[in-house]
PDB file of C-alpha atoms in Angstrom:
ATOM      1  CA  GLU V1441    -139.452  89.407 109.453  1.00 95.00           C
ATOM      2  CA  VAL V1442    -139.466  89.115 113.230  1.00 96.00           C
ATOM      3  CA  GLN V1443    -135.984  88.498 114.597  1.00 98.00           C
ATOM      4  CA  LEU V1444    -134.469  88.252 118.055  1.00 98.00           C
ATOM      5  CA  VAL V1445    -130.682  88.312 117.860  1.00 98.00           C
ATOM      6  CA  GLN V1446    -128.751  87.533 121.017  1.00 98.00           C
ATOM      7  CA  SER V1447    -125.224  88.448 121.994  1.00 98.00           C
ATOM      8  CA  GLY V1448    -122.421  85.942 121.693  1.00 98.00           C
ATOM      9  CA  ALA V1449    -121.148  83.224 124.001  1.00 98.00           C
ATOM     10  CA  GLU V1450    -119.491  84.299 127.241  1.00 98.00           C
ATOM     11  CA  VAL V1451    -116.848  82.682 129.439  1.00 98.00           C
ATOM     12  CA  LYS V1452    -116.658  84.116 132.940  1.00 98.00           C
ATOM     13  CA  LYS V1453    -115.248  83.322 136.369  1.00 97.00           C
ATOM     14  CA  PRO V1454    -117.358  82.834 139.495  1.00 97.00           C
ATOM     15  CA  GLY V1455    -118.089  86.164 141.132  1.00 97.00           C
ATOM     16  CA  GLU V1456    -117.880  88.166 137.911  1.00 98.00           C
ATOM     17  CA  SER V1457    -120.753  90.206 136.536  1.00 98.00           C
ATOM     18  CA  LEU V1458    -122.366  89.713 133.144  1.00 98.00           C
ATOM     19  CA  LYS V1459    -125.021  91.323 130.958  1.00 98.00           C
ATOM     20  CA  ILE V1460    -126.286  89.557 127.838  1.00 98.00           C
ATOM     21  CA  SER V1461    -128.557  91.094 125.245  1.00 98.00           C
ATOM     22  CA  CYS V1462    -131.417  90.335 122.886  1.00 98.00           C
ATOM     23  CA  LYS V1463    -132.140  92.733 120.030  1.00 98.00           C
ATOM     24  CA  GLY V1464    -135.589  92.692 118.487  1.00 98.00           C
ATOM     25  CA  SER V1465    -136.361  93.733 114.940  1.00 97.00           C
ATOM     26  CA  GLY V1466    -139.118  93.398 112.369  1.00 97.00           C
ATOM     27  CA  TYR V1467    -141.909  94.326 114.776  1.00 96.00           C
ATOM     28  CA  ARG V1468    -142.964  97.059 117.188  1.00 97.00           C
ATOM     29  CA  PHE V1469    -140.622  96.337 120.091  1.00 97.00           C
ATOM     30  CA  THR V1470    -142.617  98.173 122.764  1.00 96.00           C
ATOM     31  CA  THR V1471    -145.773  96.180 122.082  1.00 95.00           C
ATOM     32  CA  TYR V1472    -144.486  92.712 122.931  1.00 96.00           C
ATOM     33  CA  TRP V1473    -143.124  91.373 126.211  1.00 96.00           C
ATOM     34  CA  ILE V1474    -139.693  89.662 126.135  1.00 98.00           C
ATOM     35  CA  ALA V1475    -139.033  86.586 128.273  1.00 98.00           C
ATOM     36  CA  TRP V1476    -135.808  84.871 129.294  1.00 98.00           C
ATOM     37  CA  VAL V1477    -135.563  81.090 129.485  1.00 98.00           C
ATOM     38  CA  ARG V1478    -132.681  79.012 130.842  1.00 98.00           C
ATOM     39  CA  GLN V1479    -131.613  75.601 129.619  1.00 98.00           C
ATOM     40  CA  MET V1480    -128.895  73.877 131.582  1.00 97.00           C
ATOM     41  CA  PRO V1481    -126.780  71.306 129.682  1.00 95.00           C
ATOM     42  CA  GLY V1482    -128.862  68.289 128.748  1.00 94.00           C
ATOM     43  CA  LYS V1483    -131.867  69.585 130.687  1.00 96.00           C
ATOM     44  CA  GLY V1484    -135.266  71.153 130.054  1.00 96.00           C
ATOM     45  CA  LEU V1485    -136.541  74.698 129.781  1.00 97.00           C
ATOM     46  CA  GLU V1486    -136.959  77.029 132.775  1.00 97.00           C
ATOM     47  CA  TRP V1487    -138.743  80.350 132.570  1.00 97.00           C
ATOM     48  CA  MET V1488    -136.785  83.057 134.374  1.00 97.00           C
ATOM     49  CA  GLY V1489    -138.832  86.186 133.916  1.00 97.00           C
ATOM     50  CA  ILE V1490    -140.395  88.611 131.468  1.00 96.00           C
ATOM     51  CA  ILE V1491    -140.378  92.330 130.757  1.00 97.00           C
ATOM     52  CA  ASN V1492    -142.689  94.715 128.966  1.00 96.00           C
ATOM     53  CA  PRO V1493    -140.281  96.995 127.063  1.00 97.00           C
ATOM     54  CA  GLY V1494    -142.988  99.624 126.744  1.00 95.00           C
ATOM     55  CA  ASP V1495    -143.219 100.409 130.461  1.00 95.00           C
ATOM     56  CA  SER V1496    -140.490  98.156 131.981  1.00 96.00           C
ATOM     57  CA  ASP V1497    -143.060  96.147 133.970  1.00 96.00           C
ATOM     58  CA  THR V1498    -141.073  93.033 134.951  1.00 97.00           C
ATOM     59  CA  ARG V1499    -142.136  89.707 136.439  1.00 96.00           C
ATOM     60  CA  TYR V1500    -139.725  87.098 137.786  1.00 97.00           C
ATOM     61  CA  SER V1501    -140.024  83.422 138.481  1.00 96.00           C
ATOM     62  CA  PRO V1502    -139.610  82.888 142.245  1.00 95.00           C
ATOM     63  CA  SER V1503    -136.694  80.580 141.389  1.00 95.00           C
ATOM     64  CA  PHE V1504    -134.777  83.460 139.800  1.00 97.00           C
ATOM     65  CA  GLN V1505    -136.025  86.458 141.770  1.00 97.00           C
ATOM     66  CA  GLY V1506    -133.006  88.233 143.268  1.00 96.00           C
ATOM     67  CA  GLN V1507    -130.560  86.117 141.243  1.00 97.00           C
ATOM     68  CA  VAL V1508    -130.801  88.020 137.958  1.00 98.00           C
ATOM     69  CA  ALA V1509    -132.060  91.339 136.667  1.00 98.00           C
ATOM     70  CA  ILE V1510    -134.055  91.853 133.481  1.00 98.00           C
ATOM     71  CA  SER V1511    -134.150  95.209 131.752  1.00 98.00           C
ATOM     72  CA  ALA V1512    -134.828  96.752 128.365  1.00 98.00           C
ATOM     73  CA  ASP V1513    -133.804  99.813 126.366  1.00 97.00           C
ATOM     74  CA  LYS V1514    -136.602 100.574 123.952  1.00 96.00           C
ATOM     75  CA  SER V1515    -134.544 103.229 122.160  1.00 97.00           C
ATOM     76  CA  ILE V1516    -132.343 100.474 120.756  1.00 97.00           C
ATOM     77  CA  THR V1517    -134.984  97.681 120.852  1.00 98.00           C
ATOM     78  CA  THR V1518    -132.866  95.543 123.137  1.00 98.00           C
ATOM     79  CA  ALA V1519    -133.629  93.493 126.234  1.00 98.00           C
ATOM     80  CA  TYR V1520    -131.032  92.394 128.761  1.00 98.00           C
ATOM     81  CA  LEU V1521    -130.391  89.686 131.322  1.00 98.00           C
ATOM     82  CA  GLN V1522    -127.851  90.562 133.976  1.00 98.00           C
ATOM     83  CA  TRP V1523    -125.985  88.871 136.815  1.00 98.00           C
ATOM     84  CA  SER V1524    -124.060  90.819 139.475  1.00 98.00           C
ATOM     85  CA  SER V1525    -122.108  87.818 140.734  1.00 97.00           C
ATOM     86  CA  LEU V1526    -122.046  84.653 138.660  1.00 97.00           C
ATOM     87  CA  LYS V1527    -121.976  81.168 140.148  1.00 97.00           C
ATOM     88  CA  ALA V1528    -120.753  77.975 138.528  1.00 96.00           C
ATOM     89  CA  SER V1529    -124.372  76.808 138.565  1.00 96.00           C
ATOM     90  CA  ASP V1530    -125.306  79.659 136.177  1.00 97.00           C
ATOM     91  CA  TYR V1531    -123.654  77.689 133.356  1.00 97.00           C
ATOM     92  CA  GLY V1532    -126.160  77.134 130.574  1.00 97.00           C
ATOM     93  CA  MET V1533    -127.866  78.342 127.466  1.00 98.00           C
ATOM     94  CA  TYR V1534    -130.080  81.393 127.807  1.00 98.00           C
ATOM     95  CA  TYR V1535    -132.826  82.173 125.336  1.00 98.00           C
ATOM     96  CA  CYS V1536    -134.891  85.288 124.909  1.00 98.00           C
ATOM     97  CA  ALA V1537    -138.368  84.891 123.463  1.00 98.00           C
ATOM     98  CA  ARG V1538    -141.210  87.186 122.490  1.00 97.00           C
ATOM     99  CA  ARG V1539    -144.631  86.907 124.057  1.00 95.00           C
ATOM    100  CA  SER V1540    -147.341  86.616 121.427  1.00 92.00           C
ATOM    101  CA  SER V1541    -149.815  89.412 120.779  1.00 86.00           C
ATOM    102  CA  ASP V1542    -152.623  87.504 122.526  1.00 84.00           C
ATOM    103  CA  VAL V1543    -152.411  89.051 125.981  1.00 79.00           C
ATOM    104  CA  SER V1544    -154.798  86.488 127.465  1.00 82.00           C
ATOM    105  CA  THR V1545    -151.993  83.925 127.263  1.00 86.00           C
ATOM    106  CA  TRP V1546    -148.277  83.760 127.993  1.00 89.00           C
ATOM    107  CA  THR V1547    -147.219  82.122 124.723  1.00 93.00           C
ATOM    108  CA  LEU V1548    -143.697  82.560 123.357  1.00 96.00           C
ATOM    109  CA  ASP V1549    -143.923  82.813 119.589  1.00 95.00           C
ATOM    110  CA  TYR V1550    -140.434  83.867 118.468  1.00 97.00           C
ATOM    111  CA  TRP V1551    -137.130  82.879 120.050  1.00 98.00           C
ATOM    112  CA  GLY V1552    -133.575  84.139 119.879  1.00 98.00           C
ATOM    113  CA  GLN V1553    -130.750  81.806 118.913  1.00 98.00           C
ATOM    114  CA  GLY V1554    -129.483  81.496 122.490  1.00 98.00           C
ATOM    115  CA  THR V1555    -126.420  82.707 124.390  1.00 98.00           C
ATOM    116  CA  LEU V1556    -124.157  80.131 126.032  1.00 98.00           C
ATOM    117  CA  VAL V1557    -122.804  81.252 129.385  1.00 98.00           C
ATOM    118  CA  THR V1558    -119.873  79.310 130.812  1.00 98.00           C
ATOM    119  CA  VAL V1559    -118.792  79.991 134.380  1.00 97.00           C
ATOM    120  CA  SER V1560    -115.563  78.349 135.394  1.00 95.00           C
ATOM    121  CA  SER V1561    -112.589  79.169 137.546  1.00 92.00           C
TER     122      SER V1561
ATOM    123  CA  ASP H 542    -146.289  76.840 140.712  1.00 93.00           C
ATOM    124  CA  ILE H 543    -148.170  74.681 138.216  1.00 95.00           C
ATOM    125  CA  GLN H 544    -146.328  71.402 137.621  1.00 97.00           C
ATOM    126  CA  MET H 545    -146.308  69.968 134.117  1.00 97.00           C
ATOM    127  CA  THR H 546    -145.711  66.238 133.643  1.00 98.00           C
ATOM    128  CA  GLN H 547    -144.965  64.838 130.211  1.00 98.00           C
ATOM    129  CA  SER H 548    -144.981  61.215 129.156  1.00 98.00           C
ATOM    130  CA  PRO H 549    -143.159  59.380 127.913  1.00 97.00           C
ATOM    131  CA  SER H 550    -139.798  61.040 128.544  1.00 97.00           C
ATOM    132  CA  SER H 551    -138.500  59.404 125.381  1.00 97.00           C
ATOM    133  CA  LEU H 552    -139.752  57.207 122.599  1.00 97.00           C
ATOM    134  CA  SER H 553    -138.415  55.438 119.525  1.00 96.00           C
ATOM    135  CA  ALA H 554    -140.455  55.516 116.357  1.00 96.00           C
ATOM    136  CA  SER H 555    -140.114  54.940 112.641  1.00 95.00           C
ATOM    137  CA  VAL H 556    -140.774  57.291 109.769  1.00 95.00           C
ATOM    138  CA  GLY H 557    -144.488  57.162 108.995  1.00 96.00           C
ATOM    139  CA  ASP H 558    -145.537  56.207 112.531  1.00 96.00           C
ATOM    140  CA  ARG H 559    -148.253  58.003 114.437  1.00 97.00           C
ATOM    141  CA  VAL H 560    -146.804  59.461 117.630  1.00 97.00           C
ATOM    142  CA  THR H 561    -148.664  60.702 120.688  1.00 98.00           C
ATOM    143  CA  ILE H 562    -147.184  62.655 123.591  1.00 98.00           C
ATOM    144  CA  THR H 563    -149.173  63.537 126.683  1.00 98.00           C
ATOM    145  CA  CYS H 564    -148.916  66.388 129.151  1.00 98.00           C
ATOM    146  CA  ARG H 565    -150.683  66.646 132.492  1.00 98.00           C
ATOM    147  CA  ALA H 566    -150.979  69.821 134.558  1.00 98.00           C
ATOM    148  CA  SER H 567    -151.221  69.954 138.339  1.00 97.00           C
ATOM    149  CA  GLN H 568    -153.929  72.616 138.073  1.00 96.00           C
ATOM    150  CA  TYR H 569    -156.781  73.394 135.735  1.00 96.00           C
ATOM    151  CA  LEU H 570    -155.561  75.322 132.654  1.00 93.00           C
ATOM    152  CA  THR H 571    -158.687  75.560 130.490  1.00 92.00           C
ATOM    153  CA  ARG H 572    -156.879  75.516 127.120  1.00 95.00           C
ATOM    154  CA  TYR H 573    -153.800  77.541 128.044  1.00 95.00           C
ATOM    155  CA  LEU H 574    -151.297  74.961 126.880  1.00 96.00           C
ATOM    156  CA  ASN H 575    -148.589  75.235 124.239  1.00 97.00           C
ATOM    157  CA  TRP H 576    -146.258  72.764 122.538  1.00 98.00           C
ATOM    158  CA  TYR H 577    -142.710  73.504 121.370  1.00 98.00           C
ATOM    159  CA  GLN H 578    -140.211  71.526 119.310  1.00 98.00           C
ATOM    160  CA  GLN H 579    -136.499  71.745 119.956  1.00 98.00           C
ATOM    161  CA  LYS H 580    -133.835  70.250 117.726  1.00 97.00           C
ATOM    162  CA  PRO H 581    -130.275  69.718 118.998  1.00 95.00           C
ATOM    163  CA  GLY H 582    -128.335  72.964 119.186  1.00 94.00           C
ATOM    164  CA  LYS H 583    -131.345  75.036 118.200  1.00 97.00           C
ATOM    165  CA  ALA H 584    -133.848  77.271 119.960  1.00 98.00           C
ATOM    166  CA  PRO H 585    -137.330  75.952 120.730  1.00 98.00           C
ATOM    167  CA  LYS H 586    -140.004  76.571 118.115  1.00 98.00           C
ATOM    168  CA  LEU H 587    -143.701  77.099 118.821  1.00 97.00           C
ATOM    169  CA  LEU H 588    -145.828  74.368 117.222  1.00 97.00           C
ATOM    170  CA  ILE H 589    -149.238  74.511 118.890  1.00 97.00           C
ATOM    171  CA  TYR H 590    -150.821  77.230 121.050  1.00 96.00           C
ATOM    172  CA  SER H 591    -154.025  77.303 123.059  1.00 95.00           C
ATOM    173  CA  ALA H 592    -154.041  73.496 123.121  1.00 96.00           C
ATOM    174  CA  SER H 593    -155.032  72.958 119.495  1.00 97.00           C
ATOM    175  CA  SER H 594    -154.182  75.961 117.304  1.00 96.00           C
ATOM    176  CA  LEU H 595    -151.449  75.362 114.758  1.00 96.00           C
ATOM    177  CA  GLN H 596    -148.796  78.052 114.628  1.00 95.00           C
ATOM    178  CA  SER H 597    -148.355  79.581 111.185  1.00 94.00           C
ATOM    179  CA  GLY H 598    -146.011  77.558 108.979  1.00 95.00           C
ATOM    180  CA  VAL H 599    -146.217  74.363 111.043  1.00 97.00           C
ATOM    181  CA  PRO H 600    -147.135  71.254 109.014  1.00 97.00           C
ATOM    182  CA  SER H 601    -150.649  69.931 109.435  1.00 97.00           C
ATOM    183  CA  ARG H 602    -149.379  66.512 110.560  1.00 97.00           C
ATOM    184  CA  PHE H 603    -148.971  68.148 113.982  1.00 98.00           C
ATOM    185  CA  SER H 604    -152.105  68.496 116.071  1.00 98.00           C
ATOM    186  CA  GLY H 605    -152.984  69.187 119.672  1.00 98.00           C
ATOM    187  CA  SER H 606    -155.973  68.357 121.798  1.00 97.00           C
ATOM    188  CA  GLY H 607    -157.195  68.451 125.363  1.00 97.00           C
ATOM    189  CA  SER H 608    -158.398  70.883 127.963  1.00 96.00           C
ATOM    190  CA  GLY H 609    -158.410  71.255 131.713  1.00 95.00           C
ATOM    191  CA  THR H 610    -155.465  69.217 132.963  1.00 97.00           C
ATOM    192  CA  ASP H 611    -154.811  66.645 130.223  1.00 98.00           C
ATOM    193  CA  PHE H 612    -153.378  67.441 126.810  1.00 98.00           C
ATOM    194  CA  THR H 613    -151.983  65.567 123.830  1.00 98.00           C
ATOM    195  CA  LEU H 614    -149.639  66.332 120.953  1.00 98.00           C
ATOM    196  CA  THR H 615    -150.011  64.037 117.954  1.00 98.00           C
ATOM    197  CA  ILE H 616    -147.795  63.675 114.913  1.00 97.00           C
ATOM    198  CA  SER H 617    -149.906  61.822 112.388  1.00 97.00           C
ATOM    199  CA  SER H 618    -147.075  60.517 110.195  1.00 96.00           C
ATOM    200  CA  LEU H 619    -143.576  61.016 111.583  1.00 96.00           C
ATOM    201  CA  GLN H 620    -141.099  62.578 109.163  1.00 96.00           C
ATOM    202  CA  PRO H 621    -137.277  62.533 109.381  1.00 94.00           C
ATOM    203  CA  GLU H 622    -137.219  66.212 110.339  1.00 95.00           C
ATOM    204  CA  ASP H 623    -139.538  65.564 113.316  1.00 96.00           C
ATOM    205  CA  PHE H 624    -136.914  63.782 115.387  1.00 92.00           C
ATOM    206  CA  ALA H 625    -136.478  66.262 118.209  1.00 97.00           C
ATOM    207  CA  THR H 626    -137.475  66.983 121.801  1.00 98.00           C
ATOM    208  CA  TYR H 627    -140.978  68.265 122.475  1.00 98.00           C
ATOM    209  CA  TYR H 628    -142.023  70.394 125.438  1.00 98.00           C
ATOM    210  CA  CYS H 629    -145.422  71.401 126.732  1.00 98.00           C
ATOM    211  CA  GLN H 630    -145.815  74.738 128.535  1.00 97.00           C
ATOM    212  CA  GLN H 631    -148.682  76.159 130.532  1.00 96.00           C
ATOM    213  CA  SER H 632    -149.444  79.712 129.432  1.00 93.00           C
ATOM    214  CA  TYR H 633    -152.118  80.356 132.043  1.00 91.00           C
ATOM    215  CA  ILE H 634    -150.279  81.987 134.896  1.00 90.00           C
ATOM    216  CA  ASN H 635    -146.831  83.161 135.975  1.00 89.00           C
ATOM    217  CA  PRO H 636    -144.463  81.575 136.630  1.00 93.00           C
ATOM    218  CA  LEU H 637    -144.720  79.904 133.237  1.00 94.00           C
ATOM    219  CA  THR H 638    -143.731  76.266 133.545  1.00 96.00           C
ATOM    220  CA  PHE H 639    -142.620  73.638 131.061  1.00 97.00           C
ATOM    221  CA  GLY H 640    -142.886  69.893 131.022  1.00 97.00           C
ATOM    222  CA  GLY H 641    -139.697  67.875 131.278  1.00 97.00           C
ATOM    223  CA  GLY H 642    -139.640  67.105 127.564  1.00 98.00           C
ATOM    224  CA  THR H 643    -140.165  64.091 125.330  1.00 98.00           C
ATOM    225  CA  LYS H 644    -137.289  63.040 123.112  1.00 98.00           C
ATOM    226  CA  VAL H 645    -138.442  61.421 119.872  1.00 97.00           C
ATOM    227  CA  GLU H 646    -135.717  59.198 118.456  1.00 95.00           C
ATOM    228  CA  ILE H 647    -135.333  57.116 115.339  1.00 87.00           C
ATOM    229  CA  LYS H 648    -136.160  53.419 115.719  1.00 86.00           C
TER     230      LYS H 648
END
């Protein structure tokens, strides 16, 4: 069974750093890209970026380029989303999702349960 | 970026109703359009990919159609478990973009 299990909720202060994780299991981790998607409270879905865990090829949405860093450690089948200096506006739910095997399309077929990030002084 | 516009933003319907949600893209997508369902407090779930292909395990009352810039998600007979928010997403080119969502509520 394909599973993406994300790390737990975080409460941080503005200016602090944070790294959240997404562990894949039940499939060959290096074969499928992993995306990160933000959902601010009461709002829609925003694609942040995507990484190929096999070779670490990473693409970012222009809206998030330079604001976050996406990485992966294939030895432990885990992808990461990282901030070096959080802002209050980073408050939201963050989902990881797997890109489907059809490489002609950027379809997200399995999703993690989400990690809630709260940033407050 | 490709802009995705969904309509309506919300609708009220009764169990058994036929429901149609539309999605329009600002650029030509061929059939690179997906639909997701999100229930409160839960992660999105893929329903339809490539405009009209049903994801494994999704009930056949869900269907998708369209190509180019105009797409439709139809629920043929609304069930209690279908009350949720639905999002379209273009899967053609990065950055991936989603529609604003359509909330389906109980009438």
